[in-house]
PDB file of C-alpha atoms and ligand atoms in Angstrom:
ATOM      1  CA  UNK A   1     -83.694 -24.353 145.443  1.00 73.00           C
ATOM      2  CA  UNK A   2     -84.775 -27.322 147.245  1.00 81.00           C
ATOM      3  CA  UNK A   3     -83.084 -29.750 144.045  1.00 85.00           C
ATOM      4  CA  UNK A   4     -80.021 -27.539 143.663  1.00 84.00           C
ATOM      5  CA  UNK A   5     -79.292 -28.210 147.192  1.00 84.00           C
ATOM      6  CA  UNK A   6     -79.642 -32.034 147.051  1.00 83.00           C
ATOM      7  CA  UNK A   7     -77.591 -31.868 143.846  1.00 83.00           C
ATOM      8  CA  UNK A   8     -74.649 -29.885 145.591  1.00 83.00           C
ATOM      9  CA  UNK A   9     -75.041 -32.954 148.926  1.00 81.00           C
ATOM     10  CA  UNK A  10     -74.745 -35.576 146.405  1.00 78.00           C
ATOM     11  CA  UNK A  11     -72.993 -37.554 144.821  1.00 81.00           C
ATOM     12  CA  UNK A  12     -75.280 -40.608 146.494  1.00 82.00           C
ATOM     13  CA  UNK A  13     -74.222 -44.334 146.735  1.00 84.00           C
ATOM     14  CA  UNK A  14     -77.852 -45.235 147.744  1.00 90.00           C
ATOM     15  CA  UNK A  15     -80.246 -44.737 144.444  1.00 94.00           C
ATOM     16  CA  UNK A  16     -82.174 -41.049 145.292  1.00 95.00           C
ATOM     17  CA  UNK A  17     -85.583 -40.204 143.967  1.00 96.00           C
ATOM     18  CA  UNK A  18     -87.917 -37.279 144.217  1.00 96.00           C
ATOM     19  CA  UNK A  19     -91.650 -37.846 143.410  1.00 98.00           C
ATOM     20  CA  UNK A  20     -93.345 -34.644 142.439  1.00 97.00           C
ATOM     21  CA  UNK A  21     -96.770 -32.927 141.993  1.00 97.00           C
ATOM     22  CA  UNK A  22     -97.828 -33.027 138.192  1.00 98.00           C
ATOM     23  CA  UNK A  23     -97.139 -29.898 137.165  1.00 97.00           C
ATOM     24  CA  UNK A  24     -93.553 -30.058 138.490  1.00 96.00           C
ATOM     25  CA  UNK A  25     -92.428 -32.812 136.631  1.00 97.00           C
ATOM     26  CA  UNK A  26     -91.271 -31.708 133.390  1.00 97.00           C
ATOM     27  CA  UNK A  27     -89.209 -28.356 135.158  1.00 95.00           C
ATOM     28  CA  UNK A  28     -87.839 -31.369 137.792  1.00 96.00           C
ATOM     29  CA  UNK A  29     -86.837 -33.769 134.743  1.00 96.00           C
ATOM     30  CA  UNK A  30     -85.206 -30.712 133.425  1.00 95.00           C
ATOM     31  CA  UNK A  31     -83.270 -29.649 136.366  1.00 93.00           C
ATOM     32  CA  UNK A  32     -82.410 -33.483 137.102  1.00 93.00           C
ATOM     33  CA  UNK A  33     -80.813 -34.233 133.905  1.00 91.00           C
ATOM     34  CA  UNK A  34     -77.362 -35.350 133.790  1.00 88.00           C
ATOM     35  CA  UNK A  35     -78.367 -35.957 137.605  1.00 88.00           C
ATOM     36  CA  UNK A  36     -78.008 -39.332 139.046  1.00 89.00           C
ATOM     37  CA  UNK A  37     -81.218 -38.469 141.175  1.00 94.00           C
ATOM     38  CA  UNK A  38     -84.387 -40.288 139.211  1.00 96.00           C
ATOM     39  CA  UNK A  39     -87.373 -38.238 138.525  1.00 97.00           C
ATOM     40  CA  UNK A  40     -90.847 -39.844 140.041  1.00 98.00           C
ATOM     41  CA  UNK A  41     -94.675 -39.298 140.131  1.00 98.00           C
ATOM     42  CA  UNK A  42     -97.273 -39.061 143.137  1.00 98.00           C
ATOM     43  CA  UNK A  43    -100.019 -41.643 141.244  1.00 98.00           C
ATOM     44  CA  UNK A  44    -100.551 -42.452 137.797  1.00 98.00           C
ATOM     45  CA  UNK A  45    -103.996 -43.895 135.952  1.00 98.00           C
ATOM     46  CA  UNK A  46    -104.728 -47.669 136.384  1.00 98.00           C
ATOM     47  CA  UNK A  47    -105.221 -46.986 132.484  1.00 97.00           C
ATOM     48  CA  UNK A  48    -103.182 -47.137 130.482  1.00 90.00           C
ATOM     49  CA  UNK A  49    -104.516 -45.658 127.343  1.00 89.00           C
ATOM     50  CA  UNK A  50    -107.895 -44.286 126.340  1.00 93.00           C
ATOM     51  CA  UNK A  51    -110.371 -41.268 126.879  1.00 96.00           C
ATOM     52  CA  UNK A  52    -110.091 -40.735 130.869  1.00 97.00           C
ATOM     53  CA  UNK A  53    -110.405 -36.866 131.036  1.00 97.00           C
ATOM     54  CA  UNK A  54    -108.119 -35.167 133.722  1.00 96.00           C
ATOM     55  CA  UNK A  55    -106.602 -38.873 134.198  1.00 97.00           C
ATOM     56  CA  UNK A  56    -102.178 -38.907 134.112  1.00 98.00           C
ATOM     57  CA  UNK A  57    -100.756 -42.615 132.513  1.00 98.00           C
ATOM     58  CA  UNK A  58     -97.801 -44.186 133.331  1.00 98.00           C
ATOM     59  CA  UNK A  59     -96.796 -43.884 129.713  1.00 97.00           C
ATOM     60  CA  UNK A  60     -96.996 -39.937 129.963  1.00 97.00           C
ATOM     61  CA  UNK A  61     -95.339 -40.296 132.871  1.00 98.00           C
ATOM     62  CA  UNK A  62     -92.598 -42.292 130.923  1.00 98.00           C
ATOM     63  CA  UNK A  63     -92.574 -39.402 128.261  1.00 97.00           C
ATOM     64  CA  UNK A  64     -91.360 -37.342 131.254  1.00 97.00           C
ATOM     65  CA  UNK A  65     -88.796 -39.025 132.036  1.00 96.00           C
ATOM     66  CA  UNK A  66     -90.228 -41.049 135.189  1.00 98.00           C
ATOM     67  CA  UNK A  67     -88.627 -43.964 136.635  1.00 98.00           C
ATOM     68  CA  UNK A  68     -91.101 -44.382 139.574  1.00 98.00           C
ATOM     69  CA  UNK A  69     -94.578 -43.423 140.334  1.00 98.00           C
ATOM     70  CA  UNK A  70     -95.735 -44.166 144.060  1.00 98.00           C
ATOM     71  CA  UNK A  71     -98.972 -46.030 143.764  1.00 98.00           C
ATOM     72  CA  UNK A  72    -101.840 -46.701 146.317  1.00 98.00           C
ATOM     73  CA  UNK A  73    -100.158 -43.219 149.262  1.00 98.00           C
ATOM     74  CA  UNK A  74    -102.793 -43.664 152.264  1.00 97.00           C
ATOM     75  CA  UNK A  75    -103.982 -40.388 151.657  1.00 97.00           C
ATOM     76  CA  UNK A  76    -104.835 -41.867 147.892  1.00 98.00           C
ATOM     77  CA  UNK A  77    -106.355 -44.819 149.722  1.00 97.00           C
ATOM     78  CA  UNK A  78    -108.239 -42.523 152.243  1.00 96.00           C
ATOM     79  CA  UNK A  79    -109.444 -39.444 150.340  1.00 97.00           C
ATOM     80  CA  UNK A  80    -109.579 -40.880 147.135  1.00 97.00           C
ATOM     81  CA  UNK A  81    -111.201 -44.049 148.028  1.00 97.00           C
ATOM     82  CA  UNK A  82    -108.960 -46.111 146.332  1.00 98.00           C
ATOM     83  CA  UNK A  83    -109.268 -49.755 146.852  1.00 98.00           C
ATOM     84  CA  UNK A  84    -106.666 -52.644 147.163  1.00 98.00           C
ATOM     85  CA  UNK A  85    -107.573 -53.443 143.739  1.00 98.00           C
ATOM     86  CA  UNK A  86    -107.627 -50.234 141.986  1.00 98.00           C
ATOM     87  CA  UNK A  87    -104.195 -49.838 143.580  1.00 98.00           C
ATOM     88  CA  UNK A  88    -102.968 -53.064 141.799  1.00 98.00           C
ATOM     89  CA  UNK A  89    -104.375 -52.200 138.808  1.00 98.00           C
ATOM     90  CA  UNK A  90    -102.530 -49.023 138.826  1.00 98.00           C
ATOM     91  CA  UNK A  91     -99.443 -50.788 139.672  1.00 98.00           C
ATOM     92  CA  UNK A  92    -100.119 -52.632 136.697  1.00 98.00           C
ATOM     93  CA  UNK A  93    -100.463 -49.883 134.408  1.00 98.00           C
ATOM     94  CA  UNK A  94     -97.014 -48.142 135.493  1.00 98.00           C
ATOM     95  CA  UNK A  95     -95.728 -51.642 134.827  1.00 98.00           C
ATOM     96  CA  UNK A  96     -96.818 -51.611 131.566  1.00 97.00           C
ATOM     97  CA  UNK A  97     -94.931 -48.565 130.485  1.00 97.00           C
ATOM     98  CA  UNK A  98     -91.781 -49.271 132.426  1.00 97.00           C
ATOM     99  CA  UNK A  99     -92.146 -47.137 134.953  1.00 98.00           C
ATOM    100  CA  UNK A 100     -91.754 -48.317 138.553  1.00 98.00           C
ATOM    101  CA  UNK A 101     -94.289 -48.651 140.923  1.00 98.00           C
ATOM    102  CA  UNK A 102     -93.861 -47.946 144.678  1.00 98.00           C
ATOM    103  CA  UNK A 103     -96.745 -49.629 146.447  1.00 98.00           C
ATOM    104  CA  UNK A 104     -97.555 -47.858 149.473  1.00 98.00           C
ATOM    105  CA  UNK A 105     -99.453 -50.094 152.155  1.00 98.00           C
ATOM    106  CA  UNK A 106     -99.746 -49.896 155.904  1.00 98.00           C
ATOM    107  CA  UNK A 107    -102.416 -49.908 158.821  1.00 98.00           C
ATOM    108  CA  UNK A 108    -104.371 -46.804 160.421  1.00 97.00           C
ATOM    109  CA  UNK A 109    -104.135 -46.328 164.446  1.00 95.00           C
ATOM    110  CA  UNK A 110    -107.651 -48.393 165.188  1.00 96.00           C
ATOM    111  CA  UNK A 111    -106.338 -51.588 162.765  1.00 97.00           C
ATOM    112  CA  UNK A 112    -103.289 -51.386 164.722  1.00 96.00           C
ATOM    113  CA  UNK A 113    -104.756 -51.207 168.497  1.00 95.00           C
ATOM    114  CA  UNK A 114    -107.135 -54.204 167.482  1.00 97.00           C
ATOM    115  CA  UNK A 115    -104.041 -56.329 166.370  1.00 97.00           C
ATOM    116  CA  UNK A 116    -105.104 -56.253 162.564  1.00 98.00           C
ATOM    117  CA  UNK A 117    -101.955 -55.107 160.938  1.00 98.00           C
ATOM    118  CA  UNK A 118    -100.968 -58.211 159.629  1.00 98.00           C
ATOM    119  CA  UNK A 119    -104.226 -58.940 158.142  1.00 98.00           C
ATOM    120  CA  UNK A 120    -104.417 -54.989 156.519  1.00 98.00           C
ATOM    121  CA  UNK A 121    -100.860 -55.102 154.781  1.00 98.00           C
ATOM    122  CA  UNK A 122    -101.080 -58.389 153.832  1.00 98.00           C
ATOM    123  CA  UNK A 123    -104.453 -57.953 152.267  1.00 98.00           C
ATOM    124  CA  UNK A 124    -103.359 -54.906 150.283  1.00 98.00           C
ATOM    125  CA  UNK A 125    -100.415 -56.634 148.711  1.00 98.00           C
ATOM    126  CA  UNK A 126    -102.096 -59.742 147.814  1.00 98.00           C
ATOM    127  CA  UNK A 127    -104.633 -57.594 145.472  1.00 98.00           C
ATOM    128  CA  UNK A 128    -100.801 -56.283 144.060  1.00 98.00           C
ATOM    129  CA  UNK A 129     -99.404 -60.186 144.183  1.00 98.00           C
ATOM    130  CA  UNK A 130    -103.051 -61.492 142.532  1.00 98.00           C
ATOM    131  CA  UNK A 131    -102.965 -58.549 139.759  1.00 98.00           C
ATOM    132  CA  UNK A 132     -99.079 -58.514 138.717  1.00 98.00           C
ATOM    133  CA  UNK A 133     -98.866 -62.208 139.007  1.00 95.00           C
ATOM    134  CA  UNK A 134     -95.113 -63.141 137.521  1.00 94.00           C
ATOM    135  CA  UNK A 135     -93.978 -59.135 137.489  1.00 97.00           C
ATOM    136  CA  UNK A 136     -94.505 -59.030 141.220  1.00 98.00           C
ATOM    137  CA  UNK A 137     -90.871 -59.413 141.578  1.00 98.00           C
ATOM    138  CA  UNK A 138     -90.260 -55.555 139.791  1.00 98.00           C
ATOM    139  CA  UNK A 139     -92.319 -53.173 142.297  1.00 98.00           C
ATOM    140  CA  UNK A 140     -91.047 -51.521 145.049  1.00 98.00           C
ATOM    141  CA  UNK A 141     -92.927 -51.609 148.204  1.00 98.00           C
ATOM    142  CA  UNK A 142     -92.994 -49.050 150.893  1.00 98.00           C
ATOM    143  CA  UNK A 143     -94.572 -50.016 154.297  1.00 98.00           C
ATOM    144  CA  UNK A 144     -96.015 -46.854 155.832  1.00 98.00           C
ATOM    145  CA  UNK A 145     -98.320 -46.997 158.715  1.00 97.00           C
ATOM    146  CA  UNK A 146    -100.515 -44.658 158.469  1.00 96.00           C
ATOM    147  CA  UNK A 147    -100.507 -43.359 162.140  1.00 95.00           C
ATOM    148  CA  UNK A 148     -96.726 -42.708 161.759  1.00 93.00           C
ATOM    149  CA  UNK A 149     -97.314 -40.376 158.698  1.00 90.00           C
ATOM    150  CA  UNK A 150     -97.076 -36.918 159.205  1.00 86.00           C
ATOM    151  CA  UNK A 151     -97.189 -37.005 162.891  1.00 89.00           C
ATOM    152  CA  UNK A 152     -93.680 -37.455 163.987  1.00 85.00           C
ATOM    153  CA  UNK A 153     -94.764 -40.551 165.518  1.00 87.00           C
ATOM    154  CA  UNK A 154     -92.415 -43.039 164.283  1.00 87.00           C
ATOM    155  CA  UNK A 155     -92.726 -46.725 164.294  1.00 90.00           C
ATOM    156  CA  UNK A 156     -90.207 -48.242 166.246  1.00 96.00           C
ATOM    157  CA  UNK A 157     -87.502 -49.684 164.372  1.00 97.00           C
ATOM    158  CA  UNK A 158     -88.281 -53.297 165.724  1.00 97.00           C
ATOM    159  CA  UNK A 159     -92.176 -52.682 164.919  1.00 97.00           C
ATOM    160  CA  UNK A 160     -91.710 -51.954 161.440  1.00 98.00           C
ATOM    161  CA  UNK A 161     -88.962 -54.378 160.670  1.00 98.00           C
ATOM    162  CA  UNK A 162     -91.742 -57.082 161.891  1.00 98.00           C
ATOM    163  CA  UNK A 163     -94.135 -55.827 159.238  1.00 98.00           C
ATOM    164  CA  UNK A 164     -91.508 -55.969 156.818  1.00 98.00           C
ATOM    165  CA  UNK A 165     -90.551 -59.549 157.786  1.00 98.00           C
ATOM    166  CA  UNK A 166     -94.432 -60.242 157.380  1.00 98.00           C
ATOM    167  CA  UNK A 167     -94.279 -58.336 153.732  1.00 98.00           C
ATOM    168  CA  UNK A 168     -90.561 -59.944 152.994  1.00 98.00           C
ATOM    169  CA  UNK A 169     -92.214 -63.719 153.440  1.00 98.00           C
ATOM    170  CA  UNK A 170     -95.841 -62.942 151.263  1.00 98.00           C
ATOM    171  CA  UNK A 171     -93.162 -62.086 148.441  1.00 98.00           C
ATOM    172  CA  UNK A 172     -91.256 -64.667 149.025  1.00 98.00           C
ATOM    173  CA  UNK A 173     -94.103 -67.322 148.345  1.00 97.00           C
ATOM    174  CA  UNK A 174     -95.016 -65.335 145.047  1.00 98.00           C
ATOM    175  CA  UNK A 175     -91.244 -64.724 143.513  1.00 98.00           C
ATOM    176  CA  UNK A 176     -88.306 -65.966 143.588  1.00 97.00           C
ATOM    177  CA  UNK A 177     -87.050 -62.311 143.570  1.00 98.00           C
ATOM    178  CA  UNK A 178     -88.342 -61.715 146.963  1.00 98.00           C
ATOM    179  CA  UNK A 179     -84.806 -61.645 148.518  1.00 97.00           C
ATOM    180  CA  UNK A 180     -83.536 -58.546 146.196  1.00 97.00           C
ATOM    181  CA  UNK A 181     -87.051 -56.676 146.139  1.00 98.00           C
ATOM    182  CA  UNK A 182     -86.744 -53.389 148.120  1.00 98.00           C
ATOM    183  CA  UNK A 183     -89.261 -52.537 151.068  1.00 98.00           C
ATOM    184  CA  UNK A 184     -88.879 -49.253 151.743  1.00 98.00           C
ATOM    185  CA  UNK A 185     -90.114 -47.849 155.652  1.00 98.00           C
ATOM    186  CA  UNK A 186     -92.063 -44.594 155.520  1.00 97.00           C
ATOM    187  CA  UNK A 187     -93.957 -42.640 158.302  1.00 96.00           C
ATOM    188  CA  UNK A 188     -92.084 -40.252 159.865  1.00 95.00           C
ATOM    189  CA  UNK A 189     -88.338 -40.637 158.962  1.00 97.00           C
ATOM    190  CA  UNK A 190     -86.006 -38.462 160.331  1.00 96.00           C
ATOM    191  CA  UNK A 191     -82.264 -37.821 160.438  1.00 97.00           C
ATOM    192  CA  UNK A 192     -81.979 -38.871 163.881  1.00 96.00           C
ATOM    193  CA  UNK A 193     -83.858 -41.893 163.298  1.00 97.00           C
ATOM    194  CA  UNK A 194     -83.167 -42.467 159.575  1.00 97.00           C
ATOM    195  CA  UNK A 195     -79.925 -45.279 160.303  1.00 97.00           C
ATOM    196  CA  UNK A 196     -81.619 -47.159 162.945  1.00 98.00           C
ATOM    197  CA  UNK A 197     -84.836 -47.943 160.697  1.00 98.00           C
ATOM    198  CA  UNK A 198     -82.408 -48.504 157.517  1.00 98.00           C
ATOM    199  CA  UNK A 199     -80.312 -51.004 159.816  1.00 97.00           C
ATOM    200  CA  UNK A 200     -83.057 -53.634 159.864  1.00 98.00           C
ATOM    201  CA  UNK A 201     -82.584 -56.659 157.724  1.00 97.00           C
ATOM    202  CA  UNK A 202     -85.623 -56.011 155.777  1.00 98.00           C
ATOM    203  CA  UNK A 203     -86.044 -52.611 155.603  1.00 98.00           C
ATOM    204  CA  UNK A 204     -84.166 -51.324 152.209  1.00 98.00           C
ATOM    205  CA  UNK A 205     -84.588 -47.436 152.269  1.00 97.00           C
ATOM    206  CA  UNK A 206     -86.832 -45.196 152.883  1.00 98.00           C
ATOM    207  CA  UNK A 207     -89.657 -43.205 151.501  1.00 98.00           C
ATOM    208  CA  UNK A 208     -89.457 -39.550 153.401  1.00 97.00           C
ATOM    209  CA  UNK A 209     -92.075 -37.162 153.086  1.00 96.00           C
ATOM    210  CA  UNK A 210     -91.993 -34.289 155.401  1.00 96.00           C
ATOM    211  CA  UNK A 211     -88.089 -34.393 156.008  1.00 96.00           C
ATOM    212  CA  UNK A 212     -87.373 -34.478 152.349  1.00 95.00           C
ATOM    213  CA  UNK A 213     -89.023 -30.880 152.132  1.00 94.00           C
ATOM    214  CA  UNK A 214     -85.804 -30.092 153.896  1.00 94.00           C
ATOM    215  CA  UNK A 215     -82.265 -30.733 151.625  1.00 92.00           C
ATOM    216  CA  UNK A 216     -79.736 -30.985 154.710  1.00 92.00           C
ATOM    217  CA  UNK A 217     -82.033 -33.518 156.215  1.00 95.00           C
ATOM    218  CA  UNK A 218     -82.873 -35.628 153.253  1.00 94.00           C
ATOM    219  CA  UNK A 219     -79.297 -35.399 152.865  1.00 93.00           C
ATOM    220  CA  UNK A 220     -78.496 -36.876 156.244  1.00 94.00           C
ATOM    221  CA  UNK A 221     -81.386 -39.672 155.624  1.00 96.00           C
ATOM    222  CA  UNK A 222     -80.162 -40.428 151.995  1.00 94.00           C
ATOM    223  CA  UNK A 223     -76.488 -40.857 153.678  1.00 93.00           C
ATOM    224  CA  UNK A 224     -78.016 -43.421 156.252  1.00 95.00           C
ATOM    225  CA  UNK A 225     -79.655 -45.486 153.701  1.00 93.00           C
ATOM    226  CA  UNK A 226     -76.064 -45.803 151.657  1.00 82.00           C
TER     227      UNK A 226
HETATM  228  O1  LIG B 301     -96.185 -40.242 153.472  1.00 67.55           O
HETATM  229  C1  LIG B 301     -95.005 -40.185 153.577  1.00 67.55           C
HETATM  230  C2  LIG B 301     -94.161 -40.311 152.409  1.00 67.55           C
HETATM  231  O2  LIG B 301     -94.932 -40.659 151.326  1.00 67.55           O
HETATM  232  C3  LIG B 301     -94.347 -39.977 154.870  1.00 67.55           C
HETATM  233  O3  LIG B 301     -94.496 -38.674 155.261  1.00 67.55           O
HETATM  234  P1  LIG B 301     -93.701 -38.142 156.536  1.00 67.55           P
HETATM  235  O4  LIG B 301     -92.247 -38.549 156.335  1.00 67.55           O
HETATM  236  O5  LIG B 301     -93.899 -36.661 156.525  1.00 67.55           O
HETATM  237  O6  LIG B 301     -94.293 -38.816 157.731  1.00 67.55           O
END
């Protein structure tokens, strides 16, 4: 119900993508075909071949039809443990098999109040920068503090466009791509919100978790982003 509607809001000038669950992927690729909305997954393997039981590649995730997988989510990063490099390496992986990687990195409430934010993000995309090397220049990168995810509480337009600047200038040094690379905002988006945060020089789109659950408002945010 929830594609059918974003199908019937469309057609989209800004590129739209839905990352699913697993076990939603094939029925999604299914539904989405002859769609102009691209099919993505919620994490992917930093293997890329091998026996690594209950493990999902990037090149199965090709096989399906994926254009993006979202790589490194806090709550991978939190409840999975997974580290700066394992994120890269996953990154790496989705590479590999053409499939795009959105690198998700961003600071929790206590690296924020002790002014480490800076330090955090760009620490987490170095490992990405160190690991990818020349390909750097083909991820997408989503800011998304962590305190602004799933809590309504947004990061100021201003706030995250300054992290962005920050992220914007690391590339910079390690592509010549830098310019064109999308950072997408995420934490909290919201159609009232949505064209403010999109207005910011370096802030390219958005990636939209609770509000996307929702077709008229992803709708409204995917407008915002055009
Ligand atoms: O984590 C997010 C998207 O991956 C953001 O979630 P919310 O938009 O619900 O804050």
């Amino acid at each position: 119900a929830l594609l059918s509607a974003l199908k019937e809001a469309g057609p989209w000038s800004a590129d739209v993508a839905v990352c699913v669950p697993f076990p939603y992927l094939a029925e999604t690729a299914l539904a989405l075909t002859g769609q102009a909305i691209l099919l993505g997954a919620q994490d992917c393997s930093a293997h890329e071949q091998g026996a690594f039981t209950g493990e999902v590649s990037s090149l199965m995730l090709s096989d399906l039809g994926c254009r993006y997988v979202i790589v490194g989510h806090s709550e991978r990063r939190a409840f999975h443990h997974e580290s700066d490099q394992l994120v890269a390496d996953k990154a790496k992986a989705a590479l590999a098999h053409g499939v795009t990687p959105i690198v998700c990195v961003g600071e929790t409430l206590a690296e924020r109040e002790a002014g480490q934010t800076e330090l955090v993000v760009k620490r987490q995309l170095a490992a990405v920068i160190h690991t990818l090397t020349h390909c750097i220049g083909e991820i997408v990168l989503a800011y998304e503090p962590v305190w602004a995810i799933g809590t309504g509480l947004t990061a100021s337009p201003e706030q995250a466009q300054a992290v962005h600047a920050v992220l914007r200038m690391q590339l910079h040094a390690a592509t010549q791509k830098s310019a064109s690379m999308r950072i997408l905002y995420g934490g909290s988006v919201k159609p009232d919100n949505a064209a403010q945060l999109f207005a910011q020089p370096d802030i390219d789109g958005g990636l939209i978790g609770g509000a996307a659950l929702k077709a008229a408002d992803f709708a409204v945010i995917c407008r915002a982003a055009m």
